[in-house]
Coordinates of C-alpha atoms in Angstrom, one line a residue:
X1 CA 0.0 0.0 0.0
X2 CA 1.1 3.6 -0.5
X3 CA 1.7 6.1 2.2
X4 CA -0.5 8.5 0.4
X5 CA -4.3 8.2 0.4
X6 CA -6.2 6.2 -2.1
X7 CA -7.2 9.2 -4.2
X8 CA -3.6 9.5 -5.2
X9 CA -3.8 6.3 -7.2
X10 CA -6.2 8.2 -9.6
X11 CA -3.6 11.0 -10.1
X12 CA -3.7 10.3 -13.9
X13 CA -7.4 11.4 -14.0
X14 CA -6.5 14.7 -12.4
X15 CA -9.6 14.5 -10.2
X16 CA -8.7 17.6 -8.1
X17 CA -6.4 20.7 -8.2
X18 CA -4.3 19.1 -5.5
X19 CA -3.6 16.1 -7.7
X20 CA -2.8 18.3 -10.6
X21 CA -0.4 20.2 -8.4
X22 CA 1.2 17.0 -7.3
X23 CA 1.6 16.0 -11.0
X24 CA 3.4 19.3 -11.8
X25 CA 5.6 18.9 -8.8
X26 CA 6.8 15.5 -9.9
X27 CA 8.4 17.2 -12.9
X28 CA 10.7 19.1 -10.5
X29 CA 11.3 16.3 -8.0
X30 CA 9.4 18.6 -5.6
X31 CA 7.6 15.9 -3.6
X32 CA 8.0 14.5 -0.2
X33 CA 8.8 10.9 1.0
X34 CA 5.3 10.7 2.4
X35 CA 3.7 11.3 -1.0
X36 CA 6.0 9.0 -3.0
X37 CA 6.7 6.0 -0.8
X38 CA 5.1 2.7 -1.6
X39 CA 5.2 -0.7 0.0
X40 CA 4.5 -2.9 -3.0
X41 CA 5.8 -2.5 -6.6
X42 CA 2.2 -2.9 -7.9
X43 CA 1.1 0.2 -6.0
X44 CA 3.7 2.5 -7.8
X45 CA 1.8 4.6 -10.3
X46 CA 3.2 5.1 -13.8
X47 CA 3.8 8.8 -13.3
X48 CA 5.8 9.2 -16.5
X49 CA 2.8 8.1 -18.6
X50 CA 0.5 10.3 -16.6
X51 CA 2.7 13.3 -17.0
X52 CA 1.9 13.7 -20.7
X53 CA -0.6 16.5 -20.2
X54 CA 2.1 18.4 -18.3
X55 CA 4.7 17.8 -21.0
X56 CA 2.5 19.4 -23.6
X57 CA 1.3 22.2 -21.3
X58 CA 4.9 23.2 -20.7
X59 CA 5.8 22.9 -24.4
X60 CA 2.9 25.3 -25.1
X61 CA 4.1 27.7 -22.4
X62 CA 7.7 27.6 -23.8
X63 CA 6.3 28.6 -27.2
X64 CA 4.4 31.5 -25.7
X65 CA 7.6 32.7 -23.8
X66 CA 9.7 32.5 -27.0
X67 CA 7.1 34.6 -28.9
X68 CA 6.9 37.2 -26.1
X69 CA 10.7 37.4 -26.0
X70 CA 10.8 38.0 -29.8
X71 CA 12.7 34.7 -30.4
X72 CA 10.6 33.3 -33.1
X73 CA 13.6 31.8 -34.8
X74 CA 13.9 29.5 -31.7
X75 CA 10.4 28.2 -32.0
X76 CA 10.1 24.4 -32.5
X77 CA 10.0 23.4 -36.1
X78 CA 7.3 21.0 -37.2
X79 CA 9.6 18.5 -38.8
X80 CA 12.0 18.5 -35.8
X81 CA 9.1 18.2 -33.4
X82 CA 7.6 15.3 -35.3
X83 CA 11.0 13.5 -35.3
X84 CA 11.3 14.0 -31.5
X85 CA 7.7 12.8 -30.8
X86 CA 8.1 9.9 -33.2
X87 CA 11.4 8.9 -31.4
X88 CA 9.7 9.1 -28.1
X89 CA 6.8 6.8 -29.2
X90 CA 9.2 4.3 -30.7
X91 CA 11.3 4.2 -27.5
X92 CA 8.2 3.1 -25.6
X93 CA 7.3 0.2 -27.9
X94 CA 9.0 -2.5 -25.8
X95 CA 6.8 -1.6 -22.8
X96 CA 3.8 -2.9 -24.8
X97 CA 5.0 -6.4 -24.4
X98 CA 6.0 -6.5 -20.7
X99 CA 7.6 -4.8 -17.7
X100 CA 10.6 -2.5 -18.2
X101 CA 13.9 -4.5 -18.3
X102 CA 15.3 -2.2 -15.6
X103 CA 12.5 -3.1 -13.2
X104 CA 12.4 -6.8 -14.2
X105 CA 16.2 -7.3 -13.6
X106 CA 16.1 -5.3 -10.4
X107 CA 13.2 -7.4 -9.0
X108 CA 15.0 -10.6 -9.8
X109 CA 18.2 -9.5 -8.1
X110 CA 16.3 -8.2 -5.1
X111 CA 14.3 -11.4 -4.7
X112 CA 17.4 -13.6 -5.0
X113 CA 20.3 -11.7 -3.6
X114 CA 19.0 -9.0 -1.2
X115 CA 21.4 -8.7 1.7
X116 CA 19.3 -6.4 3.9
X117 CA 16.0 -4.8 2.9
X118 CA 15.8 -1.2 4.1
X119 CA 12.3 -0.1 5.4
X120 CA 10.2 1.2 2.5
X121 CA 8.5 3.8 4.6
X122 CA 11.6 5.5 6.1
X123 CA 12.5 9.0 4.9
X124 CA 16.2 7.9 5.0
X125 CA 15.5 5.1 2.5
X126 CA 13.8 7.6 0.3
X127 CA 16.8 10.0 0.3
X128 CA 19.3 7.1 -0.1
X129 CA 17.3 5.8 -3.1
X130 CA 17.1 9.2 -4.7
X131 CA 20.9 9.6 -4.4
X132 CA 21.6 6.0 -5.5
X133 CA 19.4 6.3 -8.6
X134 CA 20.9 9.7 -9.5
X135 CA 24.5 8.4 -9.1
X136 CA 23.6 5.4 -11.2
X137 CA 22.1 7.6 -13.9
X138 CA 25.4 9.6 -14.0
X139 CA 27.4 6.5 -14.8
X140 CA 24.7 5.2 -17.2
X141 CA 24.8 8.5 -19.0
X142 CA 28.6 8.8 -19.0
X143 CA 29.1 5.3 -20.3
X144 CA 26.4 6.0 -23.0
X145 CA 28.8 8.6 -24.4
X146 CA 32.0 6.7 -23.9
X147 CA 31.1 3.2 -25.2
X148 CA 30.1 3.0 -28.8
X149 CA 27.4 0.4 -28.6
X150 CA 25.8 2.3 -25.7
X151 CA 26.1 5.6 -27.7
X152 CA 24.2 3.9 -30.5
X153 CA 21.2 3.8 -28.2
X154 CA 21.7 7.3 -26.8
X155 CA 22.7 9.3 -29.8
X156 CA 19.0 9.6 -30.9
X157 CA 18.4 11.9 -28.0
X158 CA 21.3 14.2 -29.2
X159 CA 20.4 14.1 -32.9
X160 CA 18.2 17.3 -32.8
X161 CA 20.0 20.5 -33.9
X162 CA 17.5 22.4 -31.8
X163 CA 17.1 22.6 -28.0
X164 CA 13.6 22.9 -26.6
X165 CA 11.2 20.9 -24.5
X166 CA 10.3 18.6 -27.4
X167 CA 13.9 17.5 -27.6
X168 CA 13.5 15.9 -24.1
X169 CA 10.9 13.5 -25.7
X170 CA 13.4 12.4 -28.3
X171 CA 14.6 9.1 -26.7
X172 CA 16.5 6.1 -28.0
X173 CA 14.9 2.7 -28.4
X174 CA 18.0 0.7 -27.5
X175 CA 19.4 2.5 -24.5
X176 CA 17.2 0.7 -21.9
X177 CA 18.9 -2.6 -22.9
X178 CA 22.2 -1.5 -21.4
X179 CA 21.3 0.9 -18.7
X180 CA 19.7 -1.6 -16.3
X181 CA 23.0 -3.1 -15.2
X182 CA 24.1 0.1 -13.4
X183 CA 21.3 0.1 -10.9
X184 CA 21.6 -3.6 -9.8
X185 CA 23.8 -3.0 -6.8
X186 CA 21.0 -1.0 -5.2
X187 CA 18.8 -4.2 -5.3
X188 CA 20.9 -5.6 -2.6
X189 CA 19.1 -3.4 0.0
X190 CA 16.6 -1.0 -1.7
X191 CA 13.0 -2.3 -2.2
X192 CA 11.9 -2.4 -5.9
X193 CA 8.9 -0.1 -5.1
X194 CA 11.3 2.6 -4.0
X195 CA 13.6 2.1 -7.0
X196 CA 10.6 2.2 -9.4
X197 CA 9.3 5.6 -8.2
X198 CA 12.7 7.2 -8.1
X199 CA 13.8 6.1 -11.5
X200 CA 10.6 7.8 -12.8
X201 CA 11.1 10.9 -10.8
X202 CA 14.7 11.1 -12.1
X203 CA 13.6 10.9 -15.7
X204 CA 10.8 13.4 -15.2
X205 CA 13.1 16.0 -13.6
X206 CA 15.2 16.0 -16.8
X207 CA 12.3 17.2 -19.0
X208 CA 12.2 20.8 -17.9
X209 CA 16.0 21.4 -18.3
X210 CA 15.7 21.0 -22.1
X211 CA 15.0 24.7 -22.8
X212 CA 16.7 28.0 -23.7
X213 CA 14.0 30.1 -22.1
X214 CA 15.6 29.8 -18.7
X215 CA 19.0 31.4 -18.0
X216 CA 21.0 30.6 -14.9
X217 CA 19.5 29.9 -11.5
X218 CA 21.9 31.5 -9.1
X219 CA 23.2 29.3 -6.2
X220 CA 21.2 26.3 -7.5
X221 CA 23.7 26.0 -10.3
X222 CA 26.2 24.6 -7.8
X223 CA 24.0 21.7 -6.7
X224 CA 21.3 21.0 -9.4
X225 CA 21.4 20.1 -13.0
X226 CA 19.9 23.1 -14.7
X227 CA 19.0 24.2 -18.2
X228 CA 22.3 26.0 -18.4
X229 CA 24.3 23.0 -17.5
X230 CA 22.3 20.7 -19.8
X231 CA 22.7 23.1 -22.7
X232 CA 26.4 22.5 -22.4
X233 CA 25.8 18.7 -22.5
X234 CA 23.9 18.9 -25.7
X235 CA 26.5 21.2 -27.4
X236 CA 28.9 20.1 -30.1
X237 CA 31.3 22.9 -29.3
X238 CA 34.6 21.4 -28.3
X239 CA 34.3 22.7 -24.7
X240 CA 30.9 20.9 -24.5
X241 CA 32.0 17.4 -25.5
X242 CA 31.6 14.7 -22.9
X243 CA 30.5 17.2 -20.1
X244 CA 27.7 17.5 -17.6
X245 CA 26.2 14.0 -17.5
X246 CA 24.1 14.7 -14.4
X247 CA 20.5 13.7 -14.1
X248 CA 19.3 15.8 -11.1
X249 CA 22.4 16.7 -9.1
X250 CA 25.3 18.4 -10.9
X251 CA 27.6 17.5 -7.9
X252 CA 28.5 14.2 -9.6
X253 CA 30.1 16.0 -12.5
X254 CA 31.9 18.3 -10.1
X255 CA 33.2 15.3 -8.2
X256 CA 34.2 13.2 -11.2
X257 CA 35.8 15.9 -13.3
X258 CA 33.2 16.2 -16.0
X259 CA 31.7 19.6 -15.2
X260 CA 31.8 22.5 -17.6
X261 CA 29.9 25.8 -17.2
X262 CA 28.1 27.4 -20.0
X263 CA 30.2 30.1 -21.8
X264 CA 28.1 33.2 -22.8
X265 CA 30.8 34.2 -25.3
X266 CA 30.7 30.9 -27.1
X267 CA 27.1 30.2 -28.2
X268 CA 26.2 26.5 -27.9
X269 CA 25.6 24.7 -31.2
X270 CA 23.4 21.6 -30.7
X271 CA 23.2 18.2 -32.3
X272 CA 25.9 15.6 -33.3
X273 CA 29.5 16.3 -34.3
X274 CA 28.4 14.8 -37.7
X275 CA 24.8 15.8 -38.1
X276 CA 22.3 13.3 -39.4
X277 CA 20.5 15.7 -41.8
X278 CA 17.4 13.6 -41.5
X279 CA 14.1 13.6 -39.6
X280 CA 13.4 10.0 -40.4
X281 CA 12.5 8.4 -37.1
X282 CA 13.9 5.0 -38.1
X283 CA 17.2 6.4 -39.2
X284 CA 17.6 8.5 -36.0
X285 CA 17.3 5.2 -34.1
X286 CA 19.6 3.1 -36.2
X287 CA 22.2 5.5 -37.8
X288 CA 24.9 4.8 -35.3
X289 CA 24.4 1.1 -35.5
X290 CA 24.9 1.4 -39.3
X291 CA 28.1 3.3 -38.7
X292 CA 29.4 0.9 -36.1
X293 CA 28.9 -2.2 -38.3
X294 CA 30.2 -0.4 -41.4
X295 CA 33.4 0.5 -39.6
X296 CA 33.8 -2.9 -38.0
X297 CA 33.3 -4.6 -41.4
X298 CA 36.0 -2.4 -43.1
X299 CA 38.6 -2.2 -40.3
X300 CA 41.4 -4.7 -40.2
X301 CA 42.1 -6.9 -37.2
X302 CA 39.6 -8.8 -34.9
X303 CA 40.6 -6.7 -31.9
X304 CA 39.9 -3.5 -33.8
X305 CA 36.5 -4.8 -34.9
X306 CA 35.7 -5.4 -31.2
X307 CA 37.0 -1.9 -30.3
X308 CA 34.5 -0.4 -32.7
X309 CA 31.8 -1.6 -30.2
X310 CA 33.4 -1.0 -26.8
X311 CA 35.6 2.1 -27.3
X312 CA 34.3 5.6 -27.8
X313 CA 32.5 6.9 -30.9
X314 CA 35.6 8.9 -31.8
X315 CA 38.1 6.1 -31.5
X316 CA 40.3 5.1 -34.3
X317 CA 43.4 2.8 -34.4
X318 CA 46.3 4.5 -32.8
X319 CA 44.2 7.0 -30.9
X320 CA 43.1 7.1 -27.2
X321 CA 39.9 5.2 -26.2
X322 CA 37.7 8.3 -26.6
X323 CA 39.5 9.7 -29.6
X324 CA 41.1 13.1 -29.9
X325 CA 39.3 16.4 -29.1
X326 CA 41.1 17.8 -32.1
X327 CA 39.1 15.5 -34.3
X328 CA 35.9 17.3 -33.2
X329 CA 35.0 20.0 -35.8
X330 CA 35.6 23.4 -34.2
X331 CA 32.1 24.9 -34.5
X332 CA 33.3 28.4 -33.7
X333 CA 36.1 28.1 -36.2
X334 CA 33.7 26.8 -38.9
X335 CA 31.5 29.8 -38.4
X336 CA 34.4 32.3 -38.7
X337 CA 35.8 30.4 -41.7
X338 CA 32.5 30.6 -43.4
X339 CA 32.1 34.4 -42.7
X340 CA 35.7 35.1 -43.9
X341 CA 35.2 33.0 -47.0
X342 CA 31.9 34.8 -47.8
X343 CA 33.7 38.2 -47.2
X344 CA 36.5 37.3 -49.7
X345 CA 34.0 36.0 -52.2
X346 CA 32.0 39.3 -51.9
X347 CA 35.2 41.3 -52.4
X348 CA 36.2 39.2 -55.3
X349 CA 32.8 39.6 -56.9
X350 CA 32.9 43.4 -56.3
X351 CA 36.5 43.6 -57.8
X352 CA 35.4 41.7 -60.9
X353 CA 32.4 43.9 -61.4
X354 CA 34.5 47.0 -60.9
X355 CA 37.1 45.9 -63.5
X356 CA 34.3 45.0 -66.0
X357 CA 32.8 48.5 -65.6
X358 CA 36.1 50.2 -66.4
X359 CA 37.1 48.2 -69.4

């Protein structure tokens, strides 16, 4: 049974303003242990599914804010939004056929290898689970950038060249099949019901940080993952590569040396280092797999073929595991090169026209 009253189980129906307020608060992890502690796994509500109305409400609000700020060029494009929504729907297809692999594996380990079960209704268990899930997510996310076959499942999320709330819905189909391993140590003592609610809250929190409408948040920037920090994570500027993996707490990046603050003088450019140039929802899910198998087929040596899977996306023979930062196209340099080239072309065109006029 849940600590909260029975009416909470109908949260998806939004039967009252208080339940609607609770739903909004889950997007910001702004809920108490008393509201979100459950004894049995079957009692845990699917709050991600029930958050859909809030997703679209905030997307609509973001559009209004962008219009009022005069940033119409930053409005979500129909084709990009469609691609993000399609990717989100595709990523949920496996759930039609059974329980999430993360939950199924977790329950199996808990049932067979639990050393000591912490009390499900203790606020300390709630806090410990929140920290454990968030730390687990940090390593899931970091490995998803540093191991190529995991990147193949995650790169879908980064494939948009825009950054708005619809981008948060652009999820990979294959990522869930490698992420579940990182949470299993928690199953030695954390009840599955607590893991289930916190894995959902962790994912929900990450929705609102996918926006350019919010600047920095003062002292909160030192502790929490914010829109500013996550903009860096989605950037393809060299200083943004492999930075800010946090889910909720940015402290993990500060602790493990992967933190980078947003630079106002260096505007973030979003997407992949080699853009897909496609809105095809199937291609966005499979493009990196195609690249991996193509490279593995053509590269010489069995060990190198294996490295195409387990080393970083930028790895090549003779280079470090994650590749070289110098191999990342310098976005700022590309822009200046383009502007200078256009300037010289214009000068050349003007010179030719001048000479022709004086012949």
